Amino acid sequence: MIYYSLNKQAPPVSFKEATVLGQAPDKGLYFPSQIPMLDQHLISSINDYSKEDLAFRVMKPYIGSDIDDTALFSIVSEAINFEFPLVAINSNISSLELFHGPTLAFKDVGARFMSRCLGYFSKDRSNTITVLVATSGDTGGAVANGFLGVEGVEVIILYPSGKVSPVQELQLTTCGQNITALEVEGSFDDCQAMVKEAFMDEVLHKKMQLTSANSINVARWLPQQLYYFYAYQQWADKFNPPVVAVPSGNFGNICAGLLAQVSGLPIKHFIAACNINDAVPDYLRTGIYQSKPAVPTISNAMDVGNPSNFVRILEMFKQEFTTVKDCVTGYTVSDEATKATIAEVYQRNQYILDPHGAVAYHALENYLQNYLNIKGIILETAHPVKFPATVEAAIGKSIEIPESAQSIMGKKKISIQMPASFSALKEYLVSR
Ligand SMILES: *Cc1c(COP(=O)(O)O)cnc(C)c1O
């Protein structure tokens, strides 16, 4: 598979180069030169395939011959080696739980897939690949856990001091080995600005092979398609496909879902569910796209003012507003409505939503009111225990910490403090 830069000012590359580079030299995002069409048998007999087999068949065309089949099969198998259960909340809405991975959020699959691809590619390289990533919470943990112990790859995570939850901080700072946490005295935007500057810096560019590990990177973005296949596998009424509501921030997850749909997976419609950071829902209402400064909310993984993957969505629909609008409906959900939804769903159905899943639930419930006989799925992107203050206040009781998170609680945090300045980051990187 060939990938081209959406800025069209850089040469096309293979999957391997796109993964190692992260972003194209012209700062564009990479996009597949053609969207592979799924084998009809795969769809009509989807329940005959194992999770691993399905993952291999879906991913293979995007990787081509850059990874041999045996290695690719084990990479996808390791990336998805936990459950993705579809749980009915009530008669109309089910929850696809994407939080059963090691860091309790959906980013685990993309981070695990990307780390193993980079590990594979680094075998025939002499120099180490350095992954530099800024996090507002969930990305850092998933990347730290996914890349831990991968040879030939080192990971440097920047996070805003005091602005991530206690569980999130432990997930970032207790790994050791090839993972380093930089605790920045500033905001998430400061961390992101420092990382962006590092990618553009000539001195660093000559000294090391830097790459990104957010959904800009095709190896993190593409495997997210698999969720939608697992949802459809578990969907009983195959002739009446679901509406899927996706809690969206940087729009990588929903963009992967749209890719699966374009390649032939039956999904009736998509809901882009946002908190008040709603540049895309605004676009879907008006046809005009305008980024906004990010505003903090209780669903903080979606506090993004200018979603990176929006340009990929436009490309997928050939820049035609009406086609995008036919496939995706946007919703804006306030913090008040999010809290009320967590409380209501718990009281009515004894199901505990996290704030991100609650945004999706609220949007989907509103959408379904306009239609008879249509049912839907929300993607539950994080375990509620990652947001204990909000969730416990809404449901009026404490939530149990799952076993997988308990082991981290007693560990010692190790981080390097750093002022919010690029020169401090550069000095650190050069002096290593
Ligand atoms: C990252 C994240 C999102 C947003 O996903 P995007 O692909 O950036 O749209 C939603 N929920 C949770 C819990 C997340 O960690």
CSV table of C-alpha atoms and ligand atoms in Angstrom, one decimal:
chain,number,residue,atom,x,y,z
A,1,MET,CA,0.0,0.0,0.0
A,2,ILE,CA,1.2,3.5,-0.9
A,3,TYR,CA,0.4,6.4,1.3
A,4,TYR,CA,0.4,10.1,0.2
A,5,SER,CA,0.6,13.2,2.2
A,6,LEU,CA,-2.6,15.2,2.4
A,7,ASN,CA,-0.6,18.4,1.8
A,8,LYS,CA,0.6,16.9,-1.5
A,9,GLN,CA,4.1,18.4,-1.2
A,10,ALA,CA,6.0,15.3,-0.1
A,11,PRO,CA,6.7,12.0,-2.0
A,12,PRO,CA,4.4,9.0,-1.5
A,13,VAL,CA,5.7,6.3,0.9
A,14,SER,CA,5.1,2.7,1.9
A,15,PHE,CA,3.4,1.7,5.2
A,16,LYS,CA,6.9,1.3,6.8
A,17,GLU,CA,8.1,4.8,5.9
A,18,ALA,CA,4.7,6.3,7.0
A,19,THR,CA,5.0,4.6,10.4
A,20,VAL,CA,8.6,5.5,11.0
A,21,LEU,CA,8.1,9.2,9.9
A,22,GLY,CA,4.8,9.7,11.6
A,23,GLN,CA,4.0,12.8,9.7
A,24,ALA,CA,5.0,13.6,6.2
A,25,PRO,CA,8.0,16.1,5.7
A,26,ASP,CA,5.4,18.7,4.4
A,27,LYS,CA,3.6,18.4,7.7
A,28,GLY,CA,0.7,16.6,6.0
A,29,LEU,CA,-1.1,13.4,7.4
A,30,TYR,CA,-0.5,10.2,5.4
A,31,PHE,CA,-3.6,8.7,3.7
A,32,PRO,CA,-3.9,5.3,1.8
A,33,SER,CA,-3.7,5.8,-2.0
A,34,GLN,CA,-6.7,3.5,-2.4
A,35,ILE,CA,-9.2,2.1,0.1
A,36,PRO,CA,-9.3,-1.7,-0.2
A,37,MET,CA,-12.7,-3.3,-0.6
A,38,LEU,CA,-13.6,-6.1,1.7
A,39,ASP,CA,-14.2,-9.6,0.5
A,40,GLN,CA,-18.0,-10.1,0.6
A,41,HIS,CA,-17.5,-13.5,2.2
A,42,LEU,CA,-15.8,-11.8,5.1
A,43,ILE,CA,-18.9,-9.8,5.8
A,44,SER,CA,-21.6,-12.4,5.1
A,45,SER,CA,-19.8,-15.0,7.3
A,46,ILE,CA,-18.1,-12.7,9.8
A,47,ASN,CA,-19.0,-14.9,12.7
A,48,ASP,CA,-17.0,-17.7,11.3
A,49,TYR,CA,-13.7,-15.7,11.8
A,50,SER,CA,-11.7,-15.5,14.9
A,51,LYS,CA,-10.8,-12.1,16.3
A,52,GLU,CA,-7.2,-12.7,15.2
A,53,ASP,CA,-8.1,-13.9,11.8
A,54,LEU,CA,-10.4,-11.0,11.2
A,55,ALA,CA,-7.8,-8.5,12.4
A,56,PHE,CA,-5.2,-10.0,10.1
A,57,ARG,CA,-7.5,-9.9,7.0
A,58,VAL,CA,-8.6,-6.3,7.6
A,59,MET,CA,-5.1,-5.0,8.2
A,60,LYS,CA,-3.2,-6.9,5.6
A,61,PRO,CA,-4.0,-4.7,2.6
A,62,TYR,CA,-2.9,-1.6,4.5
A,63,ILE,CA,0.5,-3.1,5.3
A,64,GLY,CA,1.2,-5.0,2.0
A,65,SER,CA,4.5,-6.7,2.0
A,66,ASP,CA,6.2,-4.4,4.5
A,67,ILE,CA,5.7,-7.0,7.2
A,68,ASP,CA,5.7,-10.7,6.5
A,69,ASP,CA,2.4,-12.6,7.1
A,70,THR,CA,3.6,-14.6,10.1
A,71,ALA,CA,5.0,-11.5,11.9
A,72,LEU,CA,1.9,-9.5,11.0
A,73,PHE,CA,-0.4,-12.2,12.4
A,74,SER,CA,1.4,-12.2,15.7
A,75,ILE,CA,1.5,-8.4,15.8
A,76,VAL,CA,-2.3,-8.1,15.3
A,77,SER,CA,-2.9,-10.9,17.7
A,78,GLU,CA,-0.9,-9.3,20.5
A,79,ALA,CA,-2.5,-5.9,19.8
A,80,ILE,CA,-6.1,-7.2,20.4
A,81,ASN,CA,-5.4,-9.9,23.1
A,82,PHE,CA,-8.3,-8.8,25.4
A,83,GLU,CA,-12.1,-8.7,25.1
A,84,PHE,CA,-14.3,-6.2,23.3
A,85,PRO,CA,-17.7,-7.2,24.7
A,86,LEU,CA,-20.9,-5.6,23.3
A,87,VAL,CA,-23.1,-5.2,26.4
A,88,ALA,CA,-26.8,-4.2,26.1
A,89,ILE,CA,-27.7,-1.2,28.3
A,90,ASN,CA,-31.4,-1.2,27.3
A,91,SER,CA,-33.5,-2.4,24.4
A,92,ASN,CA,-32.2,0.2,22.0
A,93,ILE,CA,-28.6,1.0,23.0
A,94,SER,CA,-25.6,-1.3,23.6
A,95,SER,CA,-22.1,-0.4,24.7
A,96,LEU,CA,-19.0,-1.7,23.0
A,97,GLU,CA,-16.6,-1.8,25.9
A,98,LEU,CA,-13.2,-0.8,24.6
A,99,PHE,CA,-11.6,-0.5,28.1
A,100,HIS,CA,-10.5,-4.0,28.8
A,101,GLY,CA,-6.9,-3.5,27.7
A,102,PRO,CA,-4.0,-2.9,30.1
A,103,THR,CA,-4.5,0.8,30.6
A,104,LEU,CA,-8.3,0.7,30.6
A,105,ALA,CA,-8.9,2.9,27.6
A,106,PHE,CA,-9.4,2.3,23.8
A,107,LYS,CA,-6.0,3.6,22.8
A,108,ASP,CA,-4.3,0.4,23.9
A,109,VAL,CA,-5.0,-1.4,20.6
A,110,GLY,CA,-3.5,1.4,18.4
A,111,ALA,CA,-0.5,1.8,20.8
A,112,ARG,CA,0.2,-1.9,21.0
A,113,PHE,CA,0.0,-2.3,17.2
A,114,MET,CA,2.2,0.6,16.4
A,115,SER,CA,4.8,-0.3,19.0
A,116,ARG,CA,5.1,-3.8,17.6
A,117,CYS,CA,5.4,-2.5,14.0
A,118,LEU,CA,8.1,-0.1,15.0
A,119,GLY,CA,9.9,-2.9,16.8
A,120,TYR,CA,9.7,-5.0,13.7
A,121,PHE,CA,11.0,-2.2,11.5
A,122,SER,CA,13.8,-1.2,13.9
A,123,LYS,CA,15.4,-4.7,13.4
A,124,ASP,CA,17.1,-3.6,10.2
A,125,ARG,CA,18.0,-0.2,11.4
A,126,SER,CA,21.2,0.7,13.2
A,127,ASN,CA,19.9,3.7,15.1
A,128,THR,CA,17.2,3.8,17.7
A,129,ILE,CA,13.8,5.3,16.9
A,130,THR,CA,12.6,7.9,19.4
A,131,VAL,CA,8.9,8.2,20.0
A,132,LEU,CA,8.0,11.7,21.3
A,133,VAL,CA,4.5,12.2,22.6
A,134,ALA,CA,2.5,14.7,24.5
A,135,THR,CA,-0.4,13.5,26.6
A,136,SER,CA,-3.4,15.0,28.3
A,137,GLY,CA,-3.9,11.6,30.1
A,138,ASP,CA,-4.8,8.4,28.2
A,139,THR,CA,-2.4,8.5,25.3
A,140,GLY,CA,0.6,8.5,27.5
A,141,GLY,CA,-0.4,5.5,29.5
A,142,ALA,CA,-1.3,3.4,26.4
A,143,VAL,CA,1.9,4.4,24.7
A,144,ALA,CA,4.1,3.7,27.8
A,145,ASN,CA,2.5,0.3,28.3
A,146,GLY,CA,2.4,-0.6,24.6
A,147,PHE,CA,6.1,0.3,24.0
A,148,LEU,CA,7.5,-1.1,27.2
A,149,GLY,CA,10.5,-3.4,26.5
A,150,VAL,CA,10.3,-3.0,22.6
A,151,GLU,CA,13.8,-3.1,21.4
A,152,GLY,CA,15.3,-0.4,19.2
A,153,VAL,CA,12.6,2.1,20.3
A,154,GLU,CA,12.7,4.6,23.2
A,155,VAL,CA,9.7,6.6,24.3
A,156,ILE,CA,9.6,10.1,25.8
A,157,ILE,CA,6.3,11.3,27.2
A,158,LEU,CA,5.5,14.9,28.1
A,159,TYR,CA,2.6,15.4,30.5
A,160,PRO,CA,1.3,18.5,32.3
A,161,SER,CA,2.3,18.4,36.0
A,162,GLY,CA,-0.8,18.2,38.2
A,163,LYS,CA,-3.3,18.0,35.4
A,164,VAL,CA,-3.6,14.2,34.9
A,165,SER,CA,-5.6,11.9,37.2
A,166,PRO,CA,-3.6,9.8,39.8
A,167,VAL,CA,-4.2,6.6,37.9
A,168,GLN,CA,-3.1,8.2,34.7
A,169,GLU,CA,0.0,9.6,36.2
A,170,LEU,CA,1.1,6.2,37.7
A,171,GLN,CA,0.5,4.6,34.3
A,172,LEU,CA,3.0,7.1,32.7
A,173,THR,CA,5.7,7.3,35.4
A,174,THR,CA,6.2,3.7,36.7
A,175,CYS,CA,7.3,1.8,33.6
A,176,GLY,CA,11.1,2.5,33.6
A,177,GLN,CA,13.2,0.7,31.0
A,178,ASN,CA,12.8,2.4,27.6
A,179,ILE,CA,10.1,4.8,28.8
A,180,THR,CA,10.8,8.3,30.2
A,181,ALA,CA,8.2,10.6,31.6
A,182,LEU,CA,8.9,14.4,31.4
A,183,GLU,CA,6.7,16.3,33.9
A,184,VAL,CA,6.2,19.7,32.4
A,185,GLU,CA,5.3,22.7,34.5
A,186,GLY,CA,2.6,23.9,32.1
A,187,SER,CA,-0.6,22.8,30.3
A,188,PHE,CA,-1.2,20.1,27.7
A,189,ASP,CA,-1.1,22.7,25.0
A,190,ASP,CA,2.4,23.6,26.2
A,191,CYS,CA,3.5,20.0,26.0
A,192,GLN,CA,2.0,19.6,22.5
A,193,ALA,CA,3.7,22.8,21.3
A,194,MET,CA,7.1,21.6,22.6
A,195,VAL,CA,6.7,18.3,20.8
A,196,LYS,CA,5.7,20.0,17.5
A,197,GLU,CA,8.7,22.3,17.7
A,198,ALA,CA,11.0,19.3,18.3
A,199,PHE,CA,9.7,17.6,15.0
A,200,MET,CA,10.6,20.8,13.1
A,201,ASP,CA,14.0,21.3,14.6
A,202,GLU,CA,17.0,20.8,12.3
A,203,VAL,CA,19.5,19.9,15.0
A,204,LEU,CA,17.3,17.2,16.5
A,205,HIS,CA,16.3,16.0,13.0
A,206,LYS,CA,20.0,15.3,12.2
A,207,LYS,CA,20.7,13.8,15.6
A,208,MET,CA,17.8,11.3,16.0
A,209,GLN,CA,14.9,9.6,14.2
A,210,LEU,CA,11.9,11.2,15.9
A,211,THR,CA,8.4,9.9,15.4
A,212,SER,CA,4.9,10.6,16.8
A,213,ALA,CA,2.6,8.2,18.5
A,214,ASN,CA,-0.8,9.9,18.3
A,215,SER,CA,-3.4,9.1,15.7
A,216,ILE,CA,-1.6,11.2,13.2
A,217,ASN,CA,0.6,8.0,12.8
A,218,VAL,CA,-1.1,5.6,10.4
A,219,ALA,CA,0.0,2.6,12.6
A,220,ARG,CA,-2.0,4.0,15.5
A,221,TRP,CA,-4.9,5.2,13.4
A,222,LEU,CA,-5.7,2.2,11.1
A,223,PRO,CA,-6.1,-0.7,13.7
A,224,GLN,CA,-8.9,1.3,15.3
A,225,GLN,CA,-11.1,0.0,12.5
A,226,LEU,CA,-11.2,-3.4,14.2
A,227,TYR,CA,-13.6,-2.2,16.9
A,228,TYR,CA,-16.3,-1.7,14.3
A,229,PHE,CA,-15.8,-5.2,12.9
A,230,TYR,CA,-16.0,-6.7,16.4
A,231,ALA,CA,-19.1,-4.7,17.0
A,232,TYR,CA,-20.7,-6.0,13.9
A,233,GLN,CA,-19.6,-9.6,14.7
A,234,GLN,CA,-21.6,-9.3,18.0
A,235,TRP,CA,-24.6,-7.5,16.4
A,236,ALA,CA,-27.5,-9.9,16.3
A,237,ASP,CA,-29.6,-8.3,13.5
A,238,LYS,CA,-27.1,-8.4,10.6
A,239,PHE,CA,-29.7,-7.1,8.1
A,240,ASN,CA,-30.4,-4.0,10.2
A,241,PRO,CA,-27.0,-2.6,11.0
A,242,PRO,CA,-26.4,-0.3,13.9
A,243,VAL,CA,-26.0,3.4,14.2
A,244,VAL,CA,-22.6,3.9,16.0
A,245,ALA,CA,-22.0,6.9,18.3
A,246,VAL,CA,-18.3,7.7,18.8
A,247,PRO,CA,-17.0,10.0,21.5
A,248,SER,CA,-14.7,12.2,19.5
A,249,GLY,CA,-11.7,14.5,20.2
A,250,ASN,CA,-9.0,14.2,17.6
A,251,PHE,CA,-11.4,12.2,15.4
A,252,GLY,CA,-9.0,9.3,14.8
A,253,ASN,CA,-11.4,6.6,16.1
A,254,ILE,CA,-14.5,7.8,14.1
A,255,CYS,CA,-12.3,8.3,11.0
A,256,ALA,CA,-11.2,4.7,11.3
A,257,GLY,CA,-14.9,3.6,11.6
A,258,LEU,CA,-15.7,5.6,8.4
A,259,LEU,CA,-12.8,3.9,6.7
A,260,ALA,CA,-14.3,0.4,7.6
A,261,GLN,CA,-17.7,1.5,6.3
A,262,VAL,CA,-16.3,2.8,3.0
A,263,SER,CA,-14.5,-0.5,2.5
A,264,GLY,CA,-17.8,-2.4,2.9
A,265,LEU,CA,-18.6,-2.9,6.6
A,266,PRO,CA,-22.4,-2.5,7.2
A,267,ILE,CA,-22.9,0.5,9.6
A,268,LYS,CA,-26.1,2.5,9.2
A,269,HIS,CA,-24.9,5.9,10.4
A,270,PHE,CA,-22.2,7.5,12.5
A,271,ILE,CA,-22.7,10.0,15.3
A,272,ALA,CA,-19.8,12.3,16.1
A,273,ALA,CA,-20.4,13.0,19.8
A,274,CYS,CA,-18.4,15.9,21.2
A,275,ASN,CA,-18.3,17.9,24.4
A,276,ILE,CA,-18.3,21.7,24.0
A,277,ASN,CA,-15.2,21.4,21.9
A,278,ASP,CA,-17.3,21.1,18.8
A,279,ALA,CA,-15.6,22.4,15.7
A,280,VAL,CA,-16.7,19.4,13.7
A,281,PRO,CA,-20.4,19.3,14.8
A,282,ASP,CA,-20.4,23.0,13.9
A,283,TYR,CA,-19.1,22.1,10.5
A,284,LEU,CA,-21.7,19.4,10.1
A,285,ARG,CA,-24.4,21.9,10.9
A,286,THR,CA,-23.1,24.8,8.8
A,287,GLY,CA,-20.7,23.5,6.2
A,288,ILE,CA,-18.0,25.9,7.6
A,289,TYR,CA,-15.0,24.6,9.5
A,290,GLN,CA,-13.4,26.8,12.1
A,291,SER,CA,-11.0,25.6,14.8
A,292,LYS,CA,-11.6,26.9,18.3
A,293,PRO,CA,-9.3,27.2,21.3
A,294,ALA,CA,-9.6,24.0,23.5
A,295,VAL,CA,-11.9,24.4,26.6
A,296,PRO,CA,-11.4,22.0,29.6
A,297,THR,CA,-14.3,19.7,30.3
A,298,ILE,CA,-15.0,16.5,32.4
A,299,SER,CA,-14.5,14.4,29.3
A,300,ASN,CA,-11.0,15.7,29.0
A,301,ALA,CA,-9.6,13.2,26.4
A,302,MET,CA,-11.9,15.1,23.9
A,303,ASP,CA,-10.8,18.6,24.7
A,304,VAL,CA,-9.4,19.3,21.3
A,305,GLY,CA,-10.0,22.5,19.4
A,306,ASN,CA,-8.6,21.6,16.1
A,307,PRO,CA,-9.0,17.8,15.5
A,308,SER,CA,-6.0,16.5,13.4
A,309,ASN,CA,-8.0,13.7,11.7
A,310,PHE,CA,-10.7,16.0,10.3
A,311,VAL,CA,-8.7,16.4,7.1
A,312,ARG,CA,-8.7,12.6,6.7
A,313,ILE,CA,-12.5,12.6,6.9
A,314,LEU,CA,-12.8,15.2,4.2
A,315,GLU,CA,-10.4,13.3,2.0
A,316,MET,CA,-12.4,10.1,2.4
A,317,PHE,CA,-15.5,11.8,1.1
A,318,LYS,CA,-13.6,13.7,-1.6
A,319,GLN,CA,-14.1,17.0,0.1
A,320,GLU,CA,-17.9,16.9,-0.5
A,321,PHE,CA,-19.8,18.4,2.4
A,322,THR,CA,-23.1,16.8,1.5
A,323,THR,CA,-21.6,13.3,1.4
A,324,VAL,CA,-20.0,13.8,4.8
A,325,LYS,CA,-23.3,15.0,6.2
A,326,ASP,CA,-25.2,12.0,4.9
A,327,CYS,CA,-22.8,9.6,6.8
A,328,VAL,CA,-22.2,11.5,10.0
A,329,THR,CA,-24.4,13.6,12.4
A,330,GLY,CA,-22.7,15.8,15.0
A,331,TYR,CA,-23.8,16.5,18.5
A,332,THR,CA,-22.5,18.9,21.2
A,333,VAL,CA,-23.1,17.6,24.8
A,334,SER,CA,-22.5,19.9,27.8
A,335,ASP,CA,-20.9,18.8,31.1
A,336,GLU,CA,-24.2,19.2,32.8
A,337,ALA,CA,-25.9,16.8,30.3
A,338,THR,CA,-23.0,14.4,30.6
A,339,LYS,CA,-23.3,14.2,34.4
A,340,ALA,CA,-27.1,13.8,34.2
A,341,THR,CA,-26.7,11.0,31.7
A,342,ILE,CA,-24.3,9.1,34.0
A,343,ALA,CA,-26.8,9.4,36.8
A,344,GLU,CA,-29.9,8.5,34.8
A,345,VAL,CA,-28.3,5.5,33.0
A,346,TYR,CA,-27.1,4.2,36.3
A,347,GLN,CA,-30.5,4.6,38.0
A,348,ARG,CA,-32.5,3.2,35.1
A,349,ASN,CA,-30.2,0.4,33.8
A,350,GLN,CA,-27.5,-0.1,36.5
A,351,TYR,CA,-24.9,0.6,33.9
A,352,ILE,CA,-21.9,2.8,34.8
A,353,LEU,CA,-20.8,5.1,32.0
A,354,ASP,CA,-17.6,7.1,32.0
A,355,PRO,CA,-17.9,10.7,31.0
A,356,HIS,CA,-16.8,10.0,27.4
A,357,GLY,CA,-19.2,7.1,26.9
A,358,ALA,CA,-21.9,9.3,28.5
A,359,VAL,CA,-21.4,12.0,25.8
A,360,ALA,CA,-21.9,9.3,23.2
A,361,TYR,CA,-25.0,7.9,25.0
A,362,HIS,CA,-26.6,11.3,25.3
A,363,ALA,CA,-26.1,12.0,21.6
A,364,LEU,CA,-27.3,8.6,20.4
A,365,GLU,CA,-30.4,8.7,22.6
A,366,ASN,CA,-31.3,12.0,21.0
A,367,TYR,CA,-30.7,10.8,17.5
A,368,LEU,CA,-32.7,7.6,18.0
A,369,GLN,CA,-35.8,9.6,19.1
A,370,ASN,CA,-36.3,10.7,15.5
A,371,TYR,CA,-36.4,7.1,14.2
A,372,LEU,CA,-38.5,4.0,14.8
A,373,ASN,CA,-36.9,0.5,14.7
A,374,ILE,CA,-33.3,1.7,14.6
A,375,LYS,CA,-30.9,0.6,17.3
A,376,GLY,CA,-27.4,1.7,18.1
A,377,ILE,CA,-24.1,1.2,19.8
A,378,ILE,CA,-22.0,3.6,21.8
A,379,LEU,CA,-18.2,3.1,22.0
A,380,GLU,CA,-17.3,3.1,25.7
A,381,THR,CA,-13.8,4.4,25.3
A,382,ALA,CA,-12.6,4.4,29.0
A,383,HIS,CA,-13.2,2.6,32.2
A,384,PRO,CA,-15.2,4.8,34.6
A,385,VAL,CA,-12.5,4.2,37.3
A,386,LYS,CA,-10.2,6.5,35.3
A,387,PHE,CA,-12.6,9.4,36.2
A,388,PRO,CA,-13.6,8.6,39.8
A,389,ALA,CA,-14.5,12.1,41.0
A,390,THR,CA,-17.1,12.8,38.3
A,391,VAL,CA,-18.6,9.3,38.1
A,392,GLU,CA,-18.8,8.7,41.9
A,393,ALA,CA,-20.5,12.1,42.3
A,394,ALA,CA,-23.1,11.2,39.6
A,395,ILE,CA,-24.0,7.7,40.8
A,396,GLY,CA,-23.6,8.3,44.5
A,397,LYS,CA,-21.3,5.4,45.3
A,398,SER,CA,-17.7,4.4,44.9
A,399,ILE,CA,-16.5,2.3,42.0
A,400,GLU,CA,-14.3,-0.7,42.3
A,401,ILE,CA,-10.8,-0.6,40.9
A,402,PRO,CA,-10.3,-3.5,38.5
A,403,GLU,CA,-7.5,-5.9,39.3
A,404,SER,CA,-5.4,-4.8,36.3
A,405,ALA,CA,-5.2,-1.3,37.7
A,406,GLN,CA,-4.6,-2.3,41.3
A,407,SER,CA,-1.1,-3.6,40.7
A,408,ILE,CA,0.0,0.0,39.8
A,409,MET,CA,-1.3,1.7,42.9
A,410,GLY,CA,1.7,1.0,45.2
A,411,LYS,CA,4.4,1.8,42.6
A,412,LYS,CA,6.8,4.7,42.8
A,413,LYS,CA,6.5,7.5,40.4
A,414,ILE,CA,9.6,8.5,38.5
A,415,SER,CA,9.6,11.6,36.3
A,416,ILE,CA,12.0,14.3,35.2
A,417,GLN,CA,10.7,17.8,36.0
A,418,MET,CA,11.0,20.3,33.1
A,419,PRO,CA,9.9,24.0,32.6
A,420,ALA,CA,7.4,24.5,29.7
A,421,SER,CA,10.0,25.6,27.2
A,422,PHE,CA,11.3,24.0,24.0
A,423,SER,CA,14.9,25.0,24.8
A,424,ALA,CA,14.7,22.9,28.0
A,425,LEU,CA,13.4,19.9,26.0
A,426,LYS,CA,16.0,20.3,23.3
A,427,GLU,CA,18.8,20.5,25.8
A,428,TYR,CA,17.5,17.3,27.4
A,429,LEU,CA,17.3,15.5,24.1
A,430,VAL,CA,20.7,16.6,22.8
A,431,SER,CA,22.5,15.8,26.1
A,432,ARG,CA,21.3,12.2,26.4
B,1,LIG,C1,-8.6,9.6,23.1
B,1,LIG,C2,-10.0,9.4,23.6
B,1,LIG,C3,-11.1,9.8,23.0
B,1,LIG,C4,-11.1,10.5,21.6
B,1,LIG,O1,-10.7,9.7,20.6
B,1,LIG,P1,-10.2,10.4,19.2
B,1,LIG,O2,-9.8,9.3,18.3
B,1,LIG,O3,-9.1,11.4,19.5
B,1,LIG,O4,-11.4,11.1,18.6
B,1,LIG,C5,-12.4,9.5,23.5
B,1,LIG,N1,-12.4,8.9,24.7
B,1,LIG,C6,-11.3,8.5,25.4
B,1,LIG,C7,-11.5,7.9,26.8
B,1,LIG,C8,-10.1,8.8,24.9
B,1,LIG,O5,-9.0,8.4,25.6
